[in-house]
């Protein structure tokens, strides 16, 4: 006799950082239940990522969170960019777009006519959102959506079978159909599930901190390379970062003291500073590894649990949010029973190449930072390239994430890329139509064609909107996945066969023929 164990939730999400919360929100939005378990009792305010890239801003914009992001950015500017905090007064210079290995990129050399930089709407104006603030914002959203977040609960183990996963915690057992490990670079879920995690070993010890410091006037602002490493001072008051190339730290988990930070900064900078107080601090290395698959049975990985690397270039948080957006609707489709064949496996197929690129992007920066002659020679060449229009534009596109796309079936140039934020005839924008987390079929003929006539059969999986877009007369229709990726586009109103194929590929069989 087979005993069927009842499910407490559809999904257990391990980790209440931004990735875990984003995934849980996406699952709940799609109509499945999720519980988040988190060892920490409060939001982690340790200094980490300081900004978000364009794909992350677009993802949050498409869920109605752009006003909250913009308000957070205003508060950060008011807090840290007050007079005296951002450098000497006077006429502002070119805006800094970011950096590659500390080589600063400025917008006066950016080719703004590049088509990859167009069509992103107001999300392109938001970037300065620190990780802790994003975690708070997503925590509020999870609460509003009815996601249960259990803080102070540590995952200690799990057992999976054909029907589900039994998750063991220090506060009891939870039964769910799936387990998602979003529990960071030293993921318990990844280790216990047995995921392969190959990569390259660390060679640096890095520190980042907000401190009270005496003698800072002799450090100068910005990035500095020396014969013993790299240090950064600013842009916010008291922020320091050091990189030493003597190998990884002996103990990643030991408390970080003022003496440790002071010794690192003195050694790398050569300046006799004194650190009198530490507000927040972290250690990091350039350990760069990636899971060979993001799924083993009913266990999935996202965020740092699936890939680790150095923080240079600010890619980690953004890579994880992209994982959550890609996985959320696909896992929900599997749970609800309408997922077409191979949909859940496309999570690894689509996200793993993006993760592999990020690992190499960070490895290259560490290589250019090394305090040795060959690295310095290569850095000089890269600096010269970065100070051209073509070079600045190349690096800015990589840093911003606008290059990201998936290799999907379809001839139209928009297929596989983030949907353009079209301004529609009634003044709304495409992102406004994605707040509910459904796929979107946009009939841009205004209803004169047959594009939307057969899509009613997909029920709540698909939202169909008939309108026009005066700025894009070349487009008659778009099919956009819940994660904002275009999977069908056309300039011909009479294309039912290619549209039907795309609908079936991504949304499965129509409702009247499915078990959903």
Short mmCIF file of N, CA, C and O in Angstrom, two decimals, residues 33-157:
data_model
loop_
_atom_site.label_atom_id
_atom_site.label_comp_id
_atom_site.label_asym_id
_atom_site.label_seq_id
_atom_site.Cartn_x
_atom_site.Cartn_y
_atom_site.Cartn_z
N UNK A 33 1.61 28.01 -3.33
CA UNK A 33 1.97 28.37 -1.96
C UNK A 33 3.45 28.16 -1.72
O UNK A 33 4.05 27.20 -2.21
N UNK A 34 4.04 29.04 -0.95
CA UNK A 34 5.47 28.95 -0.64
C UNK A 34 5.70 29.42 0.78
O UNK A 34 5.05 30.35 1.26
N UNK A 35 6.64 28.76 1.45
CA UNK A 35 7.10 29.21 2.76
C UNK A 35 8.60 29.44 2.65
O UNK A 35 9.31 28.67 2.02
N UNK A 36 9.07 30.52 3.25
CA UNK A 36 10.48 30.85 3.25
C UNK A 36 11.03 30.60 4.65
O UNK A 36 10.47 31.09 5.64
N UNK A 37 12.11 29.83 4.74
CA UNK A 37 12.77 29.61 6.03
C UNK A 37 14.13 30.29 6.00
O UNK A 37 14.88 30.20 5.03
N UNK A 38 14.43 31.00 7.06
CA UNK A 38 15.64 31.81 7.13
C UNK A 38 16.26 31.71 8.51
O UNK A 38 15.58 31.91 9.53
N UNK A 39 17.55 31.40 8.56
CA UNK A 39 18.27 31.26 9.82
C UNK A 39 18.33 32.57 10.59
O UNK A 39 18.19 32.60 11.82
N UNK A 40 18.53 33.69 9.89
CA UNK A 40 18.64 34.99 10.54
C UNK A 40 17.28 35.49 11.02
O UNK A 40 16.26 35.25 10.37
N UNK A 41 17.27 36.20 12.12
CA UNK A 41 16.01 36.70 12.66
C UNK A 41 15.63 38.07 12.11
O UNK A 41 14.47 38.48 12.21
N UNK A 42 16.58 38.77 11.52
CA UNK A 42 16.34 40.11 10.98
C UNK A 42 16.99 40.24 9.60
O UNK A 42 17.83 39.41 9.22
N UNK A 43 16.61 41.29 8.88
CA UNK A 43 17.25 41.58 7.59
C UNK A 43 18.74 41.79 7.82
O UNK A 43 19.15 42.47 8.76
N UNK A 44 19.55 41.18 6.96
CA UNK A 44 21.00 41.32 7.06
C UNK A 44 21.43 42.68 6.55
O UNK A 44 21.30 42.98 5.36
N UNK A 45 21.91 43.53 7.45
CA UNK A 45 22.31 44.89 7.06
C UNK A 45 23.80 45.01 6.77
O UNK A 45 24.31 46.12 6.58
N UNK A 46 24.51 43.87 6.73
CA UNK A 46 25.94 43.91 6.38
C UNK A 46 26.12 44.55 5.01
O UNK A 46 25.34 44.30 4.09
N UNK A 47 27.14 45.38 4.87
CA UNK A 47 27.38 46.06 3.60
C UNK A 47 27.64 45.03 2.51
O UNK A 47 28.51 44.16 2.63
N UNK A 48 26.85 45.09 1.44
CA UNK A 48 27.00 44.16 0.33
C UNK A 48 26.82 44.95 -0.97
O UNK A 48 27.40 46.01 -1.13
N UNK A 49 26.00 44.44 -1.89
CA UNK A 49 25.80 45.13 -3.16
C UNK A 49 25.18 46.50 -2.92
O UNK A 49 24.28 46.66 -2.09
N UNK A 50 25.65 47.49 -3.70
CA UNK A 50 25.17 48.85 -3.51
C UNK A 50 24.22 49.33 -4.59
O UNK A 50 23.69 50.44 -4.49
N UNK A 51 23.99 48.50 -5.62
CA UNK A 51 23.15 48.96 -6.72
C UNK A 51 22.55 47.77 -7.46
O UNK A 51 22.94 46.63 -7.25
N UNK A 52 21.59 48.07 -8.32
CA UNK A 52 20.96 47.06 -9.16
C UNK A 52 21.21 47.42 -10.61
O UNK A 52 21.41 48.59 -10.96
N UNK A 53 21.19 46.40 -11.49
CA UNK A 53 21.38 46.68 -12.91
C UNK A 53 20.03 46.76 -13.62
O UNK A 53 18.96 46.66 -12.99
N UNK A 54 20.06 46.94 -14.92
CA UNK A 54 18.83 47.19 -15.66
C UNK A 54 17.88 45.99 -15.66
O UNK A 54 16.68 46.17 -15.46
N UNK A 55 18.33 44.75 -15.90
CA UNK A 55 17.38 43.64 -15.84
C UNK A 55 16.68 43.52 -14.50
O UNK A 55 15.48 43.19 -14.44
N UNK A 56 17.38 43.82 -13.40
CA UNK A 56 16.73 43.78 -12.08
C UNK A 56 15.72 44.91 -11.95
O UNK A 56 14.59 44.70 -11.48
N UNK A 57 16.10 46.11 -12.36
CA UNK A 57 15.16 47.23 -12.31
C UNK A 57 13.92 46.96 -13.16
O UNK A 57 12.79 47.25 -12.76
N UNK A 58 14.12 46.36 -14.35
CA UNK A 58 12.99 46.04 -15.21
C UNK A 58 12.09 44.99 -14.58
O UNK A 58 10.86 45.07 -14.65
N UNK A 59 12.70 43.98 -13.96
CA UNK A 59 11.90 42.93 -13.32
C UNK A 59 11.01 43.51 -12.23
O UNK A 59 9.81 43.19 -12.14
N UNK A 60 11.56 44.38 -11.41
CA UNK A 60 10.79 44.97 -10.32
C UNK A 60 9.77 45.98 -10.86
O UNK A 60 8.66 46.09 -10.32
N UNK A 61 10.12 46.69 -11.89
CA UNK A 61 9.21 47.62 -12.57
C UNK A 61 7.99 46.86 -13.09
O UNK A 61 6.84 47.32 -12.95
N UNK A 62 8.22 45.69 -13.66
CA UNK A 62 7.13 44.90 -14.22
C UNK A 62 6.22 44.31 -13.16
O UNK A 62 5.18 43.75 -13.48
N UNK A 63 6.62 44.41 -11.92
CA UNK A 63 5.77 43.95 -10.82
C UNK A 63 5.23 45.13 -10.00
O UNK A 63 4.74 44.95 -8.89
N UNK A 64 5.35 46.34 -10.54
CA UNK A 64 4.75 47.50 -9.91
C UNK A 64 5.58 48.13 -8.81
O UNK A 64 5.06 48.95 -8.04
N UNK A 65 6.86 47.80 -8.73
CA UNK A 65 7.69 48.27 -7.63
C UNK A 65 8.58 49.46 -7.99
O UNK A 65 9.41 49.87 -7.18
N UNK A 66 8.42 50.01 -9.18
CA UNK A 66 9.30 51.11 -9.58
C UNK A 66 9.18 52.32 -8.66
O UNK A 66 10.20 52.92 -8.30
N UNK A 67 7.99 52.75 -8.24
CA UNK A 67 7.92 53.91 -7.34
C UNK A 67 8.70 53.69 -6.04
O UNK A 67 9.37 54.60 -5.56
N UNK A 68 8.63 52.47 -5.48
CA UNK A 68 9.37 52.20 -4.25
C UNK A 68 10.88 52.23 -4.50
O UNK A 68 11.65 52.71 -3.66
N UNK A 69 11.32 51.72 -5.64
CA UNK A 69 12.74 51.77 -5.98
C UNK A 69 13.21 53.21 -6.13
O UNK A 69 14.29 53.58 -5.64
N UNK A 70 12.41 54.01 -6.84
CA UNK A 70 12.79 55.41 -7.06
C UNK A 70 12.87 56.17 -5.75
O UNK A 70 13.77 56.99 -5.55
N UNK A 71 11.96 55.88 -4.82
CA UNK A 71 11.99 56.55 -3.53
C UNK A 71 13.22 56.13 -2.73
O UNK A 71 13.86 56.97 -2.08
N UNK A 72 13.57 54.85 -2.78
CA UNK A 72 14.78 54.39 -2.12
C UNK A 72 16.01 55.09 -2.68
O UNK A 72 16.90 55.53 -1.92
N UNK A 73 16.07 55.23 -3.99
CA UNK A 73 17.21 55.91 -4.62
C UNK A 73 17.28 57.36 -4.17
O UNK A 73 18.37 57.88 -3.88
N UNK A 74 16.13 58.03 -4.08
CA UNK A 74 16.13 59.44 -3.62
C UNK A 74 16.66 59.53 -2.19
O UNK A 74 17.42 60.45 -1.85
N UNK A 75 16.27 58.60 -1.34
CA UNK A 75 16.72 58.62 0.04
C UNK A 75 18.22 58.38 0.14
O UNK A 75 18.91 59.00 0.96
N UNK A 76 18.74 57.48 -0.69
CA UNK A 76 20.17 57.20 -0.68
C UNK A 76 20.96 58.43 -1.12
O UNK A 76 21.97 58.81 -0.51
N UNK A 77 20.49 59.09 -2.17
CA UNK A 77 21.15 60.32 -2.61
C UNK A 77 21.14 61.38 -1.51
O UNK A 77 22.15 62.04 -1.26
N UNK A 78 19.99 61.52 -0.85
CA UNK A 78 19.88 62.53 0.19
C UNK A 78 20.79 62.21 1.38
O UNK A 78 21.34 63.11 2.02
N UNK A 79 20.96 60.92 1.66
CA UNK A 79 21.74 60.50 2.83
C UNK A 79 23.23 60.61 2.60
O UNK A 79 23.99 61.05 3.46
N UNK A 80 23.69 60.19 1.40
CA UNK A 80 25.12 60.07 1.17
C UNK A 80 25.70 61.10 0.22
O UNK A 80 26.91 61.28 0.16
N UNK A 81 24.85 61.76 -0.56
CA UNK A 81 25.36 62.72 -1.52
C UNK A 81 25.09 64.16 -1.07
O UNK A 81 24.93 65.06 -1.86
N UNK A 82 25.04 64.35 0.25
CA UNK A 82 24.87 65.69 0.81
C UNK A 82 26.12 66.52 0.52
O UNK A 82 27.19 65.96 0.22
N UNK A 83 26.07 67.83 0.64
CA UNK A 83 27.26 68.65 0.39
C UNK A 83 28.44 68.18 1.23
O UNK A 83 28.34 67.97 2.44
N UNK A 84 29.56 68.00 0.57
CA UNK A 84 30.76 67.55 1.25
C UNK A 84 30.97 66.06 1.24
O UNK A 84 32.05 65.57 1.55
N UNK A 85 29.92 65.29 0.90
CA UNK A 85 30.05 63.84 0.93
C UNK A 85 30.53 63.27 -0.38
O UNK A 85 31.06 62.17 -0.41
N UNK A 86 30.34 63.99 -1.45
CA UNK A 86 30.66 63.40 -2.75
C UNK A 86 31.79 64.09 -3.47
O UNK A 86 31.88 63.99 -4.68
N UNK A 87 32.62 64.81 -2.77
CA UNK A 87 33.75 65.45 -3.43
C UNK A 87 33.63 66.95 -3.36
O UNK A 87 32.70 67.52 -2.78
N UNK A 88 34.52 67.68 -3.96
CA UNK A 88 34.54 69.14 -3.86
C UNK A 88 33.39 69.75 -4.63
O UNK A 88 32.89 69.18 -5.59
N UNK A 89 32.90 70.92 -4.18
CA UNK A 89 31.82 71.59 -4.88
C UNK A 89 32.28 72.11 -6.23
O UNK A 89 33.47 72.18 -6.52
N UNK A 90 31.31 72.47 -7.04
CA UNK A 90 31.62 73.00 -8.35
C UNK A 90 30.78 72.35 -9.41
O UNK A 90 29.87 71.58 -9.13
N UNK A 91 31.09 72.64 -10.65
CA UNK A 91 30.34 72.07 -11.75
C UNK A 91 30.54 70.57 -11.81
O UNK A 91 31.67 70.09 -11.79
N UNK A 92 29.43 69.79 -11.83
CA UNK A 92 29.60 68.34 -11.86
C UNK A 92 30.25 67.88 -13.15
O UNK A 92 30.02 68.43 -14.22
N UNK A 93 31.06 66.84 -13.05
CA UNK A 93 31.70 66.27 -14.22
C UNK A 93 30.83 65.19 -14.83
O UNK A 93 29.65 65.04 -14.47
N UNK A 94 31.39 64.41 -15.73
CA UNK A 94 30.62 63.33 -16.35
C UNK A 94 30.14 62.33 -15.30
O UNK A 94 30.82 62.07 -14.31
N UNK A 95 28.99 61.77 -15.54
CA UNK A 95 28.43 60.76 -14.64
C UNK A 95 29.23 59.46 -14.78
O UNK A 95 29.56 59.03 -15.88
N UNK A 96 29.53 58.84 -13.64
CA UNK A 96 30.23 57.56 -13.64
C UNK A 96 29.23 56.45 -13.91
O UNK A 96 28.21 56.32 -13.24
N UNK A 97 29.52 55.64 -14.92
CA UNK A 97 28.62 54.56 -15.32
C UNK A 97 28.92 53.26 -14.59
O UNK A 97 28.14 52.31 -14.66
N UNK A 98 30.04 53.21 -13.91
CA UNK A 98 30.49 51.99 -13.26
C UNK A 98 31.98 51.83 -13.51
O UNK A 98 32.67 52.77 -13.92
N UNK A 99 32.46 50.63 -13.27
CA UNK A 99 33.88 50.41 -13.47
C UNK A 99 34.13 48.97 -13.89
O UNK A 99 33.31 48.07 -13.66
N UNK A 100 35.29 48.75 -14.49
CA UNK A 100 35.79 47.42 -14.78
C UNK A 100 37.17 47.32 -14.18
O UNK A 100 38.10 48.02 -14.61
N UNK A 101 37.30 46.51 -13.12
CA UNK A 101 38.57 46.37 -12.40
C UNK A 101 39.08 47.71 -11.89
O UNK A 101 40.29 47.95 -11.84
N UNK A 102 38.16 48.61 -11.53
CA UNK A 102 38.53 49.92 -11.04
C UNK A 102 38.83 50.93 -12.13
O UNK A 102 39.18 52.07 -11.83
N UNK A 103 38.68 50.56 -13.39
CA UNK A 103 38.83 51.50 -14.51
C UNK A 103 37.47 52.17 -14.69
O UNK A 103 36.49 51.54 -15.11
N UNK A 104 37.39 53.44 -14.37
CA UNK A 104 36.10 54.12 -14.33
C UNK A 104 35.58 54.44 -15.73
O UNK A 104 36.35 54.79 -16.64
N UNK A 105 34.27 54.33 -15.89
CA UNK A 105 33.60 54.59 -17.17
C UNK A 105 32.71 55.82 -17.00
O UNK A 105 31.95 55.91 -16.04
N UNK A 106 32.78 56.75 -17.96
CA UNK A 106 32.05 58.01 -17.86
C UNK A 106 31.10 58.19 -19.03
O UNK A 106 31.40 57.79 -20.16
N UNK A 107 29.96 58.81 -18.74
CA UNK A 107 28.90 58.87 -19.75
C UNK A 107 29.20 59.84 -20.90
O UNK A 107 28.49 59.82 -21.90
N UNK A 108 30.24 60.67 -20.79
CA UNK A 108 30.54 61.56 -21.92
C UNK A 108 31.15 60.78 -23.09
O UNK A 108 31.27 61.32 -24.20
N UNK A 109 31.52 59.49 -22.85
CA UNK A 109 32.03 58.66 -23.93
C UNK A 109 31.04 57.55 -24.32
O UNK A 109 31.39 56.67 -25.10
N UNK A 110 29.83 57.62 -23.80
CA UNK A 110 28.84 56.59 -24.09
C UNK A 110 28.09 56.91 -25.38
O UNK A 110 27.64 58.03 -25.58
N UNK A 111 28.00 55.93 -26.27
CA UNK A 111 27.24 56.08 -27.51
C UNK A 111 25.76 55.85 -27.20
O UNK A 111 25.28 54.72 -27.22
N UNK A 112 25.04 56.91 -26.90
CA UNK A 112 23.64 56.78 -26.51
C UNK A 112 22.73 56.39 -27.67
O UNK A 112 21.56 56.07 -27.44
N UNK A 113 23.25 56.40 -28.90
CA UNK A 113 22.45 55.98 -30.05
C UNK A 113 22.47 54.46 -30.23
O UNK A 113 21.76 53.94 -31.10
N UNK A 114 23.27 53.75 -29.44
CA UNK A 114 23.32 52.30 -29.56
C UNK A 114 21.92 51.72 -29.32
O UNK A 114 21.30 52.00 -28.28
N UNK A 115 21.38 50.93 -30.23
CA UNK A 115 20.00 50.44 -30.09
C UNK A 115 19.78 49.57 -28.87
O UNK A 115 18.66 49.49 -28.36
N UNK A 116 20.82 48.92 -28.36
CA UNK A 116 20.65 48.09 -27.16
C UNK A 116 20.34 48.93 -25.93
O UNK A 116 19.84 48.39 -24.92
N UNK A 117 20.64 50.21 -25.98
CA UNK A 117 20.39 51.08 -24.83
C UNK A 117 19.02 51.74 -24.87
O UNK A 117 18.64 52.44 -23.93
N UNK A 118 18.27 51.49 -25.93
CA UNK A 118 16.96 52.15 -26.10
C UNK A 118 15.83 51.22 -25.69
O UNK A 118 15.98 50.00 -25.64
N UNK A 119 14.67 51.82 -25.40
CA UNK A 119 13.45 51.06 -25.20
C UNK A 119 13.25 50.47 -23.82
O UNK A 119 12.38 49.62 -23.63
N UNK A 120 14.03 50.92 -22.83
CA UNK A 120 13.92 50.33 -21.50
C UNK A 120 13.02 51.12 -20.56
O UNK A 120 12.78 50.67 -19.43
N UNK A 121 12.53 52.27 -20.99
CA UNK A 121 11.58 53.02 -20.19
C UNK A 121 12.16 53.57 -18.91
O UNK A 121 13.39 53.66 -18.74
N UNK A 122 11.30 53.91 -17.96
CA UNK A 122 11.77 54.57 -16.72
C UNK A 122 12.61 53.68 -15.83
O UNK A 122 13.27 54.19 -14.93
N UNK A 123 12.63 52.38 -16.05
CA UNK A 123 13.49 51.51 -15.23
C UNK A 123 14.96 51.87 -15.41
O UNK A 123 15.77 51.63 -14.51
N UNK A 124 15.31 52.45 -16.55
CA UNK A 124 16.71 52.81 -16.81
C UNK A 124 17.19 53.94 -15.90
O UNK A 124 18.39 54.20 -15.83
N UNK A 125 16.26 54.61 -15.20
CA UNK A 125 16.64 55.72 -14.33
C UNK A 125 16.86 55.32 -12.89
O UNK A 125 17.13 56.18 -12.04
N UNK A 126 16.75 54.03 -12.59
CA UNK A 126 16.88 53.56 -11.20
C UNK A 126 18.02 52.56 -11.11
O UNK A 126 18.04 51.57 -11.85
N UNK A 127 18.96 52.81 -10.24
CA UNK A 127 20.06 51.86 -10.04
C UNK A 127 20.58 51.84 -8.61
O UNK A 127 21.03 50.80 -8.13
N UNK A 128 20.52 52.97 -7.91
CA UNK A 128 21.16 53.08 -6.60
C UNK A 128 20.23 52.54 -5.51
O UNK A 128 19.59 53.28 -4.77
N UNK A 129 20.14 51.21 -5.44
CA UNK A 129 19.29 50.53 -4.45
C UNK A 129 20.16 49.48 -3.76
O UNK A 129 20.42 48.42 -4.31
N UNK A 130 20.63 49.73 -2.53
CA UNK A 130 21.47 48.77 -1.83
C UNK A 130 20.73 47.47 -1.52
O UNK A 130 19.50 47.44 -1.43
N UNK A 131 21.49 46.41 -1.33
CA UNK A 131 20.91 45.09 -1.13
C UNK A 131 19.98 45.02 0.07
O UNK A 131 18.90 44.43 0.00
N UNK A 132 20.38 45.61 1.19
CA UNK A 132 19.53 45.55 2.39
C UNK A 132 18.21 46.25 2.16
O UNK A 132 17.15 45.78 2.63
N UNK A 133 18.22 47.36 1.42
CA UNK A 133 16.97 48.08 1.15
C UNK A 133 16.09 47.26 0.21
O UNK A 133 14.86 47.22 0.36
N UNK A 134 16.69 46.59 -0.76
CA UNK A 134 15.92 45.75 -1.66
C UNK A 134 15.31 44.58 -0.88
O UNK A 134 14.15 44.19 -1.13
N UNK A 135 16.06 44.02 0.05
CA UNK A 135 15.53 42.92 0.85
C UNK A 135 14.33 43.37 1.67
O UNK A 135 13.33 42.65 1.79
N UNK A 136 14.39 44.57 2.23
CA UNK A 136 13.24 45.09 2.98
C UNK A 136 12.03 45.29 2.07
O UNK A 136 10.90 44.94 2.42
N UNK A 137 12.27 45.84 0.91
CA UNK A 137 11.19 46.08 -0.04
C UNK A 137 10.52 44.76 -0.44
O UNK A 137 9.29 44.66 -0.47
N UNK A 138 11.32 43.75 -0.75
CA UNK A 138 10.77 42.47 -1.16
C UNK A 138 10.11 41.75 0.02
O UNK A 138 9.16 40.99 -0.16
N UNK A 139 10.61 41.98 1.23
CA UNK A 139 9.95 41.42 2.40
C UNK A 139 8.55 41.99 2.57
O UNK A 139 7.60 41.25 2.89
N UNK A 140 8.41 43.29 2.34
CA UNK A 140 7.08 43.91 2.41
C UNK A 140 6.16 43.36 1.33
O UNK A 140 4.97 43.11 1.56
N UNK A 141 6.72 43.15 0.15
CA UNK A 141 5.90 42.60 -0.94
C UNK A 141 5.48 41.17 -0.64
O UNK A 141 4.33 40.79 -0.87
N UNK A 142 6.40 40.38 -0.11
CA UNK A 142 6.06 39.00 0.25
C UNK A 142 4.93 38.98 1.27
O UNK A 142 3.98 38.18 1.16
N UNK A 143 5.00 39.86 2.26
CA UNK A 143 3.94 39.93 3.26
C UNK A 143 2.60 40.31 2.63
O UNK A 143 1.56 39.72 2.95
N UNK A 144 2.63 41.29 1.72
CA UNK A 144 1.40 41.73 1.07
C UNK A 144 0.78 40.63 0.21
O UNK A 144 -0.45 40.55 0.07
N UNK A 145 1.61 39.77 -0.36
CA UNK A 145 1.12 38.69 -1.20
C UNK A 145 0.70 37.45 -0.40
O UNK A 145 0.15 36.50 -0.96
N UNK A 146 0.97 37.46 0.90
CA UNK A 146 0.60 36.33 1.73
C UNK A 146 1.63 35.23 1.82
O UNK A 146 1.31 34.10 2.21
N UNK A 147 2.89 35.54 1.48
CA UNK A 147 3.96 34.56 1.62
C UNK A 147 4.33 34.44 3.09
O UNK A 147 4.53 35.45 3.78
N UNK A 148 4.43 33.22 3.59
CA UNK A 148 4.84 33.01 4.98
C UNK A 148 6.36 32.98 5.04
O UNK A 148 7.01 32.16 4.39
N UNK A 149 6.95 33.88 5.81
CA UNK A 149 8.39 33.94 6.00
C UNK A 149 8.69 33.59 7.46
O UNK A 149 8.27 34.29 8.37
N UNK A 150 9.40 32.50 7.66
CA UNK A 150 9.72 32.04 9.01
C UNK A 150 11.19 32.35 9.30
O UNK A 150 12.10 31.66 8.85
N UNK A 151 11.42 33.43 10.04
CA UNK A 151 12.77 33.81 10.41
C UNK A 151 13.19 33.10 11.70
O UNK A 151 12.35 32.71 12.50
N UNK A 152 14.50 32.95 11.87
CA UNK A 152 15.01 32.24 13.00
C UNK A 152 14.80 30.74 12.89
O UNK A 152 14.80 30.03 13.90
N UNK A 153 14.65 30.26 11.67
CA UNK A 153 14.44 28.83 11.40
C UNK A 153 15.55 28.35 10.49
O UNK A 153 15.70 28.86 9.37
N UNK A 154 16.32 27.36 10.92
CA UNK A 154 17.45 26.89 10.14
C UNK A 154 17.16 25.53 9.51
O UNK A 154 16.75 24.59 10.20
N UNK A 155 17.37 25.44 8.19
CA UNK A 155 17.24 24.15 7.50
C UNK A 155 18.42 23.27 7.91
O UNK A 155 19.58 23.67 7.80
N UNK A 156 18.11 22.05 8.37
CA UNK A 156 19.16 21.14 8.82
C UNK A 156 19.31 19.92 7.93
O UNK A 156 20.32 19.21 8.01
N UNK A 157 18.31 19.64 7.08
CA UNK A 157 18.38 18.48 6.20
C UNK A 157 17.09 18.33 5.42
O UNK A 157 16.14 19.08 5.62
#
